[in-house]
CSV table of C-alpha atoms in Angstrom, one decimal:
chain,number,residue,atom,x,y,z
A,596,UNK,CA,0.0,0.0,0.0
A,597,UNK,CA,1.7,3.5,-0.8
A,598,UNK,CA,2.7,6.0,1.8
A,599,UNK,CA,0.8,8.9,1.1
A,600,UNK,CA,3.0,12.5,1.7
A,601,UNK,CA,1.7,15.7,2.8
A,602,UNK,CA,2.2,18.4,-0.1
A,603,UNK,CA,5.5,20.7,1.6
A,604,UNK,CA,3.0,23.8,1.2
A,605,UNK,CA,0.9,22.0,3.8
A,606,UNK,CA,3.4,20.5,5.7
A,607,UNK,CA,5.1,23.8,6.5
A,608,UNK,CA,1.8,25.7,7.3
A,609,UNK,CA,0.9,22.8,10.1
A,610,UNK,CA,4.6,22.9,11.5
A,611,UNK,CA,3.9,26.6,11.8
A,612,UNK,CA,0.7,26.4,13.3
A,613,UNK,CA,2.3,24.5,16.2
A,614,UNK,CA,5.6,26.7,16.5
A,615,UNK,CA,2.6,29.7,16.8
A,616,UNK,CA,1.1,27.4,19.2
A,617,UNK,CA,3.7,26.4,21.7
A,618,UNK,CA,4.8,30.1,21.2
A,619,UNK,CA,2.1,31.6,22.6
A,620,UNK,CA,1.7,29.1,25.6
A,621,UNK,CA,4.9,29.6,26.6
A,622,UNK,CA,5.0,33.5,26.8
A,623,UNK,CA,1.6,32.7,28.6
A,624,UNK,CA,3.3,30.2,30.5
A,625,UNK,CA,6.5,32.5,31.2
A,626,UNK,CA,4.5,35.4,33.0
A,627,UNK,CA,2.8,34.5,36.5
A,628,UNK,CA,0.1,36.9,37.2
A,629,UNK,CA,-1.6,37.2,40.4
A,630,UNK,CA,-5.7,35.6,40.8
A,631,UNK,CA,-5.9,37.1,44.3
A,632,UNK,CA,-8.3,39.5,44.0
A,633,UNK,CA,-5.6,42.0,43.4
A,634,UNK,CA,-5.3,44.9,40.5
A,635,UNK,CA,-2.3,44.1,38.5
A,636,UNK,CA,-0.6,46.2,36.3
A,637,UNK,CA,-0.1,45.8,33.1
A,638,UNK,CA,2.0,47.3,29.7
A,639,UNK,CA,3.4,46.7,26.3
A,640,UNK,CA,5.5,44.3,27.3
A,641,UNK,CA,2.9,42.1,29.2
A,642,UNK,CA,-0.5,42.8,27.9
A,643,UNK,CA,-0.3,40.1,25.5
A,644,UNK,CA,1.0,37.7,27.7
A,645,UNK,CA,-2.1,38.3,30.1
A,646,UNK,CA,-4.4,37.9,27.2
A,647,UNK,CA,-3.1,34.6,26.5
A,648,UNK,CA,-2.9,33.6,30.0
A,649,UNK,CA,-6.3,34.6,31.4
A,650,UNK,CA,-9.7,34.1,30.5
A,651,UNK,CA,-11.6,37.1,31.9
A,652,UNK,CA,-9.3,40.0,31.6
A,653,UNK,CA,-10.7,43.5,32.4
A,654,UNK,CA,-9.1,46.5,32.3
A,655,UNK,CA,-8.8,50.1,32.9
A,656,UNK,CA,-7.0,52.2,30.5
A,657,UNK,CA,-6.3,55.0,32.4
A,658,UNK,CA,-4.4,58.2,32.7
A,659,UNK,CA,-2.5,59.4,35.7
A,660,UNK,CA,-3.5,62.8,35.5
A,661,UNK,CA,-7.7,62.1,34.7
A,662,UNK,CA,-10.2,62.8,37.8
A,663,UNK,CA,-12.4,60.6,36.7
A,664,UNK,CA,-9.5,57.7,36.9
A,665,UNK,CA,-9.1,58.8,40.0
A,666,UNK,CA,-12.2,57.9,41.6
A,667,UNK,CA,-12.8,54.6,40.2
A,668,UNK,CA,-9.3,53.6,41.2
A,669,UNK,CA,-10.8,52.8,44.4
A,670,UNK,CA,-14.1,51.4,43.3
A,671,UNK,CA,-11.6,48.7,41.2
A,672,UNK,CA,-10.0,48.2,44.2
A,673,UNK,CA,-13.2,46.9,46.0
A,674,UNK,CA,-14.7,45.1,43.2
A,675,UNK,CA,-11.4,42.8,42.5
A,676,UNK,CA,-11.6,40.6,45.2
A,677,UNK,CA,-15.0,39.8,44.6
A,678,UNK,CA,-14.8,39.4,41.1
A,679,UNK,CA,-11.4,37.1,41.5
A,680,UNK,CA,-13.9,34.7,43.4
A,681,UNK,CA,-16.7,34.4,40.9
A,682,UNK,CA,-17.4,30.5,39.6
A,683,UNK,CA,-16.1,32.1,36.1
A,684,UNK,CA,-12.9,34.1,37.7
A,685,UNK,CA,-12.3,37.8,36.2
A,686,UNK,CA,-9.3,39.4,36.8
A,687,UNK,CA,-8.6,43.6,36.9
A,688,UNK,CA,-6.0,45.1,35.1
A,689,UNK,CA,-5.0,48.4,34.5
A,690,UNK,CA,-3.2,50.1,31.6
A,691,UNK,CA,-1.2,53.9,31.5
A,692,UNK,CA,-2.4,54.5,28.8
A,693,UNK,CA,-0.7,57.9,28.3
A,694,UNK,CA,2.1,56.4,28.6
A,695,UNK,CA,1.6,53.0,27.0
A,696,UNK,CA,-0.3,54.9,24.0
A,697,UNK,CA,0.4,52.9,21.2
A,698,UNK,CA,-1.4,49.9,23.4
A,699,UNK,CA,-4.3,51.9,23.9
A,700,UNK,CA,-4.2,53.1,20.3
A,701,UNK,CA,-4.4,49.8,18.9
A,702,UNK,CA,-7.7,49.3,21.1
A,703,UNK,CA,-9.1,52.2,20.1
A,704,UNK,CA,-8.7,54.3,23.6
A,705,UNK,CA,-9.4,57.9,22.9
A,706,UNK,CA,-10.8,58.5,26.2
A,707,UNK,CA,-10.1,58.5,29.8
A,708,UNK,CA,-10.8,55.9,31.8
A,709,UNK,CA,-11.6,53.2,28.6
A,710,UNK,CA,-12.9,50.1,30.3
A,711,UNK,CA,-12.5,46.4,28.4
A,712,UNK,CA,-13.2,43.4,29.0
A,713,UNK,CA,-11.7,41.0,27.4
A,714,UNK,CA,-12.9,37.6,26.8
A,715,UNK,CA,-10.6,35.0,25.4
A,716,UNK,CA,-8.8,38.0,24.4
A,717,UNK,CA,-11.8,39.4,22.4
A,718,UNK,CA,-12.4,42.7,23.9
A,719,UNK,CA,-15.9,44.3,24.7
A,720,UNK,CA,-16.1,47.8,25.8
A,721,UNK,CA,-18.2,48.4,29.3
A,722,UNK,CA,-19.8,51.5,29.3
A,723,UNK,CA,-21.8,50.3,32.4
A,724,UNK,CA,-21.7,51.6,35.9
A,725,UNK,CA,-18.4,52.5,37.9
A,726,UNK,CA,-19.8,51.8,41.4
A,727,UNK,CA,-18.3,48.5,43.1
A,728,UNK,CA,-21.1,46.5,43.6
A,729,UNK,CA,-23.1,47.4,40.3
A,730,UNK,CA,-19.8,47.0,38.5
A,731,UNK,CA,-19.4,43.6,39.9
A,732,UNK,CA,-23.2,43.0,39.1
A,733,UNK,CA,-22.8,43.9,35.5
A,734,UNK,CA,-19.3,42.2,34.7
A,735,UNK,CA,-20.9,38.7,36.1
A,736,UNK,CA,-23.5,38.5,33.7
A,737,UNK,CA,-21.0,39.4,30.8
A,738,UNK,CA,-19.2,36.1,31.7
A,739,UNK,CA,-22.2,34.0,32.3
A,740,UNK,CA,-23.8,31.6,30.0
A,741,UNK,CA,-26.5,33.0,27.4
A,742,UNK,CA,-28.4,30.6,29.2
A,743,UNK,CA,-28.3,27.7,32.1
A,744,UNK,CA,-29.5,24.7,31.8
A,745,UNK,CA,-31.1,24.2,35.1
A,746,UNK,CA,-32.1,20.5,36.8
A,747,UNK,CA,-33.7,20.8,39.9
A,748,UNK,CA,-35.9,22.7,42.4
A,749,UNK,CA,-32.6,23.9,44.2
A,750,UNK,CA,-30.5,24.9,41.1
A,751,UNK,CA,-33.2,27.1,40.2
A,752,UNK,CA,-33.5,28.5,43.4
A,753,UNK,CA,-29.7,29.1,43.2
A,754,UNK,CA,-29.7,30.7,39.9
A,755,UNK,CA,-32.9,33.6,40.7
A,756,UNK,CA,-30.8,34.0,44.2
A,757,UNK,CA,-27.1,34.0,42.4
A,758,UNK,CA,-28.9,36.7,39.4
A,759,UNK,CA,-29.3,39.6,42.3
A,760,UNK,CA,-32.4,42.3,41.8
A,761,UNK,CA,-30.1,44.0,38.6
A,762,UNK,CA,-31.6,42.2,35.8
A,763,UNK,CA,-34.9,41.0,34.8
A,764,UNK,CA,-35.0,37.0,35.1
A,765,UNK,CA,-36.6,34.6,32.0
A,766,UNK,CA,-37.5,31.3,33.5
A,767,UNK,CA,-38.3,28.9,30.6
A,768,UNK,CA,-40.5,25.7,32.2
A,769,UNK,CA,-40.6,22.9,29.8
A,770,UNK,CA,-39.5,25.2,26.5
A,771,UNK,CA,-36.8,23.9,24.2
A,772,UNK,CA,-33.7,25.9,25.4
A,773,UNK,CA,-33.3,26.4,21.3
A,774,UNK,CA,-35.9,28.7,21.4
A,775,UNK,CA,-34.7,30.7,23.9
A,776,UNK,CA,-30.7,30.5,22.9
A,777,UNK,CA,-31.3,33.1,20.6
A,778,UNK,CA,-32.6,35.8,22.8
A,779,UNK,CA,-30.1,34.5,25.1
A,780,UNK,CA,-27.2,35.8,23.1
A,781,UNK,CA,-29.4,38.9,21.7
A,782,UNK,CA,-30.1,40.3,25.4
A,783,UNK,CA,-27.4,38.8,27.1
A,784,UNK,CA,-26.2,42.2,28.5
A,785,UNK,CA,-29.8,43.0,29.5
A,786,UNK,CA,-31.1,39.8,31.6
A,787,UNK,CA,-30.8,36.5,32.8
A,788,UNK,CA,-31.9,33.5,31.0
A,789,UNK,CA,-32.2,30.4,32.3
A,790,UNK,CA,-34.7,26.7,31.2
A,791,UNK,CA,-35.4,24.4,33.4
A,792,UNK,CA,-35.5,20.7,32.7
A,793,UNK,CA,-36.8,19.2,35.8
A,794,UNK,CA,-38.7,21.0,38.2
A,795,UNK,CA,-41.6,20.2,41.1
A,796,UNK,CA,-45.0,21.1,41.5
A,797,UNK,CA,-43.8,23.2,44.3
A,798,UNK,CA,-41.7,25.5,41.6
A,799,UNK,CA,-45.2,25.7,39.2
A,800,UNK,CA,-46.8,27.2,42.6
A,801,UNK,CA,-43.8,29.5,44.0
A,802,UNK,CA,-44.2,30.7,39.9
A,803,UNK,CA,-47.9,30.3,39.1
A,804,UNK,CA,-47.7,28.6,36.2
A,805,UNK,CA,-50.3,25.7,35.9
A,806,UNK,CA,-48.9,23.7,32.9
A,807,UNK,CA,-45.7,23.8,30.4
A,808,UNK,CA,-44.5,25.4,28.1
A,809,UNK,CA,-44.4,28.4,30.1
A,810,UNK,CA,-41.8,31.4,30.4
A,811,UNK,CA,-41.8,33.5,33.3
A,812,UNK,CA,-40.5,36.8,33.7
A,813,UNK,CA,-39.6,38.4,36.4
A,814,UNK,CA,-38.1,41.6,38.4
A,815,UNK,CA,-37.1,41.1,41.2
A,816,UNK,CA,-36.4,44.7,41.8
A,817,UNK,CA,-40.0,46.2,41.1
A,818,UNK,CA,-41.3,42.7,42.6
A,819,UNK,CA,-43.2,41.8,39.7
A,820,UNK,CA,-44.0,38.6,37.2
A,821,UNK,CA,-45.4,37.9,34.2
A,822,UNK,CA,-46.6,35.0,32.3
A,823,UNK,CA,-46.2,33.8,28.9
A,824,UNK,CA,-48.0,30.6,27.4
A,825,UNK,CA,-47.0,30.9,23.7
A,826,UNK,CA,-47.1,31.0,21.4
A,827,UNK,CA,-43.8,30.0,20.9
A,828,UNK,CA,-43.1,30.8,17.3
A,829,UNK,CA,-42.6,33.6,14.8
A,830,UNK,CA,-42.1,37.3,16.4
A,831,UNK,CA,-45.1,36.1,19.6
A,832,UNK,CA,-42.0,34.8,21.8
A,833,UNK,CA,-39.6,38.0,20.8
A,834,UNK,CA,-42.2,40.5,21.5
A,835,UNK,CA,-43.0,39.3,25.1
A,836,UNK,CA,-39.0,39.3,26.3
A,837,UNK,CA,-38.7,42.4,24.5
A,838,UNK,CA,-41.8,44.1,26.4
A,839,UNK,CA,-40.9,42.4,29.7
A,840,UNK,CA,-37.1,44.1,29.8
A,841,UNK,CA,-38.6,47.0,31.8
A,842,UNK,CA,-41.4,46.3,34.2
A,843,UNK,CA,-44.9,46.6,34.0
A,844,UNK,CA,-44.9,50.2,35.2
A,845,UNK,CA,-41.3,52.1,35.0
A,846,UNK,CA,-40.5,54.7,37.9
A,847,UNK,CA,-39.0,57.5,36.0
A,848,UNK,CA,-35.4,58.5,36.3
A,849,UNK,CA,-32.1,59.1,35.0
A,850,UNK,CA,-31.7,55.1,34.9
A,851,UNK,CA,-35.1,54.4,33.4
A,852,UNK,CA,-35.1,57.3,31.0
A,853,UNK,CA,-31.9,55.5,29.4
A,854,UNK,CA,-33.6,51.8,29.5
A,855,UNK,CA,-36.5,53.4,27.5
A,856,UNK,CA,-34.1,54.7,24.7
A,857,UNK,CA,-33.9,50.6,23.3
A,858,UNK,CA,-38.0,50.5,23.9
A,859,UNK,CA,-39.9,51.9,21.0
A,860,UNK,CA,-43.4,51.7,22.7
A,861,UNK,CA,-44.9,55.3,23.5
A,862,UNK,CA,-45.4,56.1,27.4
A,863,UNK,CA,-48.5,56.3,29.5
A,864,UNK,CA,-47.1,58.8,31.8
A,865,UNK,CA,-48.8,59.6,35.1
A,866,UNK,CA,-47.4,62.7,37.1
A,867,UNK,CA,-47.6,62.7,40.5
A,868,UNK,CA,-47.6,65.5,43.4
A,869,UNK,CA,-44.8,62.5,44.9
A,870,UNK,CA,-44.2,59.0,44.0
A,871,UNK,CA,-43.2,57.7,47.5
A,872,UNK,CA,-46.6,58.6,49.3
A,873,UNK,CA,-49.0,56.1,50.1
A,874,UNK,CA,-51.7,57.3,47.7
A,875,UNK,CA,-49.4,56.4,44.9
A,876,UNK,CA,-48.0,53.6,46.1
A,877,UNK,CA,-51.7,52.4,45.4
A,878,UNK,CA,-51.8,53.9,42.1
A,879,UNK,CA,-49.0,52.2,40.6
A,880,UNK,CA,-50.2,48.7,41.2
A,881,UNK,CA,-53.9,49.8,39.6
A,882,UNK,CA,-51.7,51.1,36.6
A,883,UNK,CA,-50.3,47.7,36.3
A,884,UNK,CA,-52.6,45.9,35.8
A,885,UNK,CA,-53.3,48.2,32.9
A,886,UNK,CA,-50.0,47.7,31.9
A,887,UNK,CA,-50.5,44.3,31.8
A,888,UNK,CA,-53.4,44.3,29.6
A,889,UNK,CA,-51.6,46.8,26.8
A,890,UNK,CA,-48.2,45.5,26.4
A,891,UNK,CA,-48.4,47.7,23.5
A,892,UNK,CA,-47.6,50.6,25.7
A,893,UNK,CA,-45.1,51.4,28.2
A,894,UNK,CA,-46.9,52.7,31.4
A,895,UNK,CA,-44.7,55.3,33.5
A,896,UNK,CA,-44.9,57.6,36.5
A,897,UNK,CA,-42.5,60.2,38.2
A,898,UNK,CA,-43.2,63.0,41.0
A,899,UNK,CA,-43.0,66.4,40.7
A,900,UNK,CA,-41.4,66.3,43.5
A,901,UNK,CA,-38.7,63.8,42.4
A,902,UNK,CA,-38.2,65.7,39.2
A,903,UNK,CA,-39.5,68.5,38.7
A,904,UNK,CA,-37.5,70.3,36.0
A,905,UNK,CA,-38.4,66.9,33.8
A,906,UNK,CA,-42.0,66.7,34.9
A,907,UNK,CA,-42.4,71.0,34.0
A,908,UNK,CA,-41.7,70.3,30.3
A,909,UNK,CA,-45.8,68.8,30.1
A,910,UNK,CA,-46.5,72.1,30.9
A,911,UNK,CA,-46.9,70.7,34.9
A,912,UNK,CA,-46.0,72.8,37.9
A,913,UNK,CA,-46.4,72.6,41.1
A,914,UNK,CA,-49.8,74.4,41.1
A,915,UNK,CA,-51.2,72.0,38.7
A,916,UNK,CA,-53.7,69.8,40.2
A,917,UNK,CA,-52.1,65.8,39.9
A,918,UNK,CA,-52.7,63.0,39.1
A,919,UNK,CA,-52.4,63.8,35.2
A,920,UNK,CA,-52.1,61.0,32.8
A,921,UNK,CA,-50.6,61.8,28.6
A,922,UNK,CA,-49.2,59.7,26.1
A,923,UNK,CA,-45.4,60.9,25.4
A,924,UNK,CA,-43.9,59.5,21.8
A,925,UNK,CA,-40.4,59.7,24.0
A,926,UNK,CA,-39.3,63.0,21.8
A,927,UNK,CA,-41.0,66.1,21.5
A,928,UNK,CA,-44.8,65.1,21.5
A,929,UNK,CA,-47.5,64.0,24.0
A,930,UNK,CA,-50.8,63.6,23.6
A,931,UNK,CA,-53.6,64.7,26.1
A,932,UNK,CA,-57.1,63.0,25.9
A,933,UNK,CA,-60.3,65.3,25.6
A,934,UNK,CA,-61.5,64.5,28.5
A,935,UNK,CA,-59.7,62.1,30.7
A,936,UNK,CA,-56.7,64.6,31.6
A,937,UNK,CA,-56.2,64.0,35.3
A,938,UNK,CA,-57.3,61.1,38.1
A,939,UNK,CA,-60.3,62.1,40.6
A,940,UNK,CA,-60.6,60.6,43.9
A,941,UNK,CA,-63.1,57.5,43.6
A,942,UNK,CA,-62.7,54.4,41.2
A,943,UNK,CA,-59.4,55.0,39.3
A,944,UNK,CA,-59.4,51.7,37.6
A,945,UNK,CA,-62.0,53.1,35.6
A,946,UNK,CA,-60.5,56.5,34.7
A,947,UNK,CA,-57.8,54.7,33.3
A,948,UNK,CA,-59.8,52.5,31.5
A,949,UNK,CA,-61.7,55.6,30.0
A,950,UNK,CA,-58.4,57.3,29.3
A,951,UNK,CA,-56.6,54.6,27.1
A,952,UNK,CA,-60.6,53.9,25.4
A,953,UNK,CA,-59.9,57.2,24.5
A,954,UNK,CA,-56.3,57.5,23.6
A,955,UNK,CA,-56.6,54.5,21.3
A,956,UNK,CA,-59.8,56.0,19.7
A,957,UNK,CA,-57.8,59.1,18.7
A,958,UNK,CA,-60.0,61.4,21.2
A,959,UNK,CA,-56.4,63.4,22.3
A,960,UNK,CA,-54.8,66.8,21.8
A,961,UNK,CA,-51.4,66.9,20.9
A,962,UNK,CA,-48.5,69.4,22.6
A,963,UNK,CA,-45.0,69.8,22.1
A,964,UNK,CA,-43.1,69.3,25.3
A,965,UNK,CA,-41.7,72.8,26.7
A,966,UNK,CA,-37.9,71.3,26.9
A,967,UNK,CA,-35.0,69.2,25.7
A,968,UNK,CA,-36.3,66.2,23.9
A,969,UNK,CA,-35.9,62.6,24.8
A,970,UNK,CA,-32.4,62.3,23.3
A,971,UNK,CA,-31.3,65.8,25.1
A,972,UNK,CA,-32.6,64.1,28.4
A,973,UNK,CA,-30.4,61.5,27.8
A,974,UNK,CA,-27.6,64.3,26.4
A,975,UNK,CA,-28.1,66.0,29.5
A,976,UNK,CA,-27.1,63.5,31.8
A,977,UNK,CA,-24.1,62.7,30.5
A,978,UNK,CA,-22.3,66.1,29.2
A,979,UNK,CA,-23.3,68.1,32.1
A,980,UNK,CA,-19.0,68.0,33.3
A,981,UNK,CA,-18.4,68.5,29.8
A,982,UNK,CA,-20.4,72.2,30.4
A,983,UNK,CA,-18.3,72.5,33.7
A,984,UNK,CA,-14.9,71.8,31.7
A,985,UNK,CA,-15.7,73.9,28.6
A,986,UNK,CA,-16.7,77.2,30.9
A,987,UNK,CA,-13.8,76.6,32.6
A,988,UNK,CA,-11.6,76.3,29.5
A,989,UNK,CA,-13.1,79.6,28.3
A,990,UNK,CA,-12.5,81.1,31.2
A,991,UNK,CA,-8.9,80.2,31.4
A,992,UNK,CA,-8.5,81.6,27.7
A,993,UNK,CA,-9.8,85.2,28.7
A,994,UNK,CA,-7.3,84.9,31.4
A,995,UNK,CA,-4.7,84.3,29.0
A,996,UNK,CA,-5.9,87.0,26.4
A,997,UNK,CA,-6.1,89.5,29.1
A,998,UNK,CA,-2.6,88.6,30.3
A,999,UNK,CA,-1.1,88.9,26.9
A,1000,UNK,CA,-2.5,92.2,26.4
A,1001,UNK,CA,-0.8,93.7,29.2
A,1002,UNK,CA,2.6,95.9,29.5
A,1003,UNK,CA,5.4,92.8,27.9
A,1004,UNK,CA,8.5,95.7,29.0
A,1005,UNK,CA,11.4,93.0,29.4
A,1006,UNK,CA,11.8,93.1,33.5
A,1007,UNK,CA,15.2,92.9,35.0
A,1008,UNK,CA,16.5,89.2,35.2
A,1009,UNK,CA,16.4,88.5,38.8
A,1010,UNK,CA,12.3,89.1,38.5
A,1011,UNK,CA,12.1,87.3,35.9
A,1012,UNK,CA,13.9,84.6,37.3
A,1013,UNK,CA,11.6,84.5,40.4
């Protein structure tokens, strides 16, 4: 029988394959970095080595002389330890990146402090939170799986317990995890998704589902849960996790007003005198059970008293007499309807019921809001510093102008030396 030979094309490609290989292990291999929950340090001469040698690598690029940097030095600090310790390890890393800046160059840092994490060396900016424990929060579900496979009563106990209040929660009961793969990897960054295989009738009560297939969704930080029975096919399945990312009835706030720019459902808005008193608390859960009967909408609320310089661009001020419910597109619009423009005392169920009878029967007026649209909100929130730094900046130049304009007579030396 004749030998066959590998073509020497083919032969020298493998050979360098495996030199490639065994390179890159051993410069992984040559570098110890610490797992103790430490921030390590990292530069042109090791940053590759790390990436080779660690699964879950994120890092701060960051410059000595940046506030910002500054304070979340500390934050990194706290949240190290505890990420070090995760079932799915994560170590933190920092980069000078004004000093190091062809390395932060060649991962497109122009800002400071960049955050990456890597993952098997692929990097994925976070744009998330800074604080410790929300950083921690957000990083762990980056590294989880797009969804767990879960077996038993106490494994999905676990999981809802191991998922915090951060996230909403999409508990699949006897649905083929294909079906929910996809939106696993499309909301990854969003939720938690999870399909259990075996499960008691204990679970079916603690989650009030009476037969399968069923997904539940829930929020554990609004303490709410919804249902879903199917069906389990075309855009029905997409639509409900889609709709059940924000609760049935979203508090507004800086954080909500962001989540709502991925939602492209208009907002029943009620404004309230203030959100925290009891006569709203009981408010909000009649408005959710609208909610949950028009998952076409999103259903909102905010106080006056909370926010006021938002809630005076519906033309609402302190005087105005509250509860008032409108329709806002999330831009520049809203829509009043004839009739049905604020809650009386007495059966509010029914107001509401009156009011989206005649929103969706076109029986509304329509205003432009009085400020900055939706997407200067959301401007607002983050460039406010930037006003701060560019005032100051201008300020600085007058400085400068009015310095240059005065008397330049060459002083004697010694002056000039001091």
């Amino acid at each position: 029988m004749a030998t066959r030979v590998l073509p020497p094309a083919l032969l020298s490609f493998i050979l360098l394959l495996l030199l490639s290989l065994s390179a890159r292990d051993t410069v992984a291999a040559g570098e110890d970095f610490p797992r103790d929950g430490r921030v390590i340090d990292l530069d042109d001469s090791n940053f590759e080595a790390a990436l080779g040698a660690i699964d879950f690598l994120f890092v701060d690029f960051y410059a000595p002389w940046c506030g910002h940097c500054k304070r979340l030095a500390p934050e990194l600090d706290e949240a190290a330890p505890v990420l070090s310790g995760l079932s799915e390890p994560i170590v933190v890393a920092k980069v000078n990146a004004d000093k190091y800046r062809k390395l932060g160059s060649k991962y497109g840092v122009d800002g400071f402090p960049t955050l990456m994490l890597f993952i098997h060396g692929v990097p994925i900016e976070y744009t998330g939170s800074r604080k410790a424990d929300q950083l921690v929060r957000n990083l762990k579900k980056f590294v989880s799986p797009d969804v767990s496979i879960l077996e038993s009563d106490s494994a999905i106990k676990n999981f809802v317990e191991n998922a915090g209040i951060s996230f909403p929660i999409f508990l699949g009961f006897g649905v083929n995890d294909s079906l929910i793969a996809e939106y696993g990897r499309k909301y990854k960054k969003r939720a938690w998704f999870a399909v259990a295989k075996d499960f008691s009738e204990d679970i079916m009560v603690a989650y009030e589902f009476d037969k399968v297939p069923a997904l539940v969704a829930i929020h554990p930080k609004y303490k709410e849960q919804s249902l879903f029975y199917g069906p389990f096919e075309e855009n029905f399945l997409e639509d409900f996790v889609r709709q059940s990312l924000l609760p049935l009835v979203v508090p507004i706030n800086t954080e909500t007003l962001k989540m709502l720019n991925d939602d492209q459902r208009k907002v029943v808005l009620t404004i309230l005198e203030d959100d925290s008193d009891e006569n709203s608390t009981q408010l909000v859960k009649i408005l959710r059970s609208a909610a949950n009967a028009n998952r076409d909408l999103v259903f909102g609320y905010v106080g006056i008293k909370q926010w006021d310089g938002f809630v005076e661009t519906f033309d609402v001020s302190k005087s105005s007499q509250l509860p008032k419910l409108l329709v806002w597109d999330r831009d520049e619009e809203y829509e009043l309807v004839d009739g049905s423009e604020r809650l009386e005392e007495g059966d509010q169920a029914s107001q509401i019921s009156q009011f989206l009878e005649g929103y969706r029967a076109g029986r509304t007026t329509k205003k432009k809001i009085t400020g900055p649209s939706f997407m200067g909100f959301l401007n607002s929130l983050v460039s406010l510093n930037s006003l701060y730094i560019l005032i100051f900046v201008i300020a600085l130049l007058f400085v400068m102008v009015y310095f240059a304009g005065q008397d330049d007579t060459p002083q004697p030396r010694r002056i000039h030396e001091e």
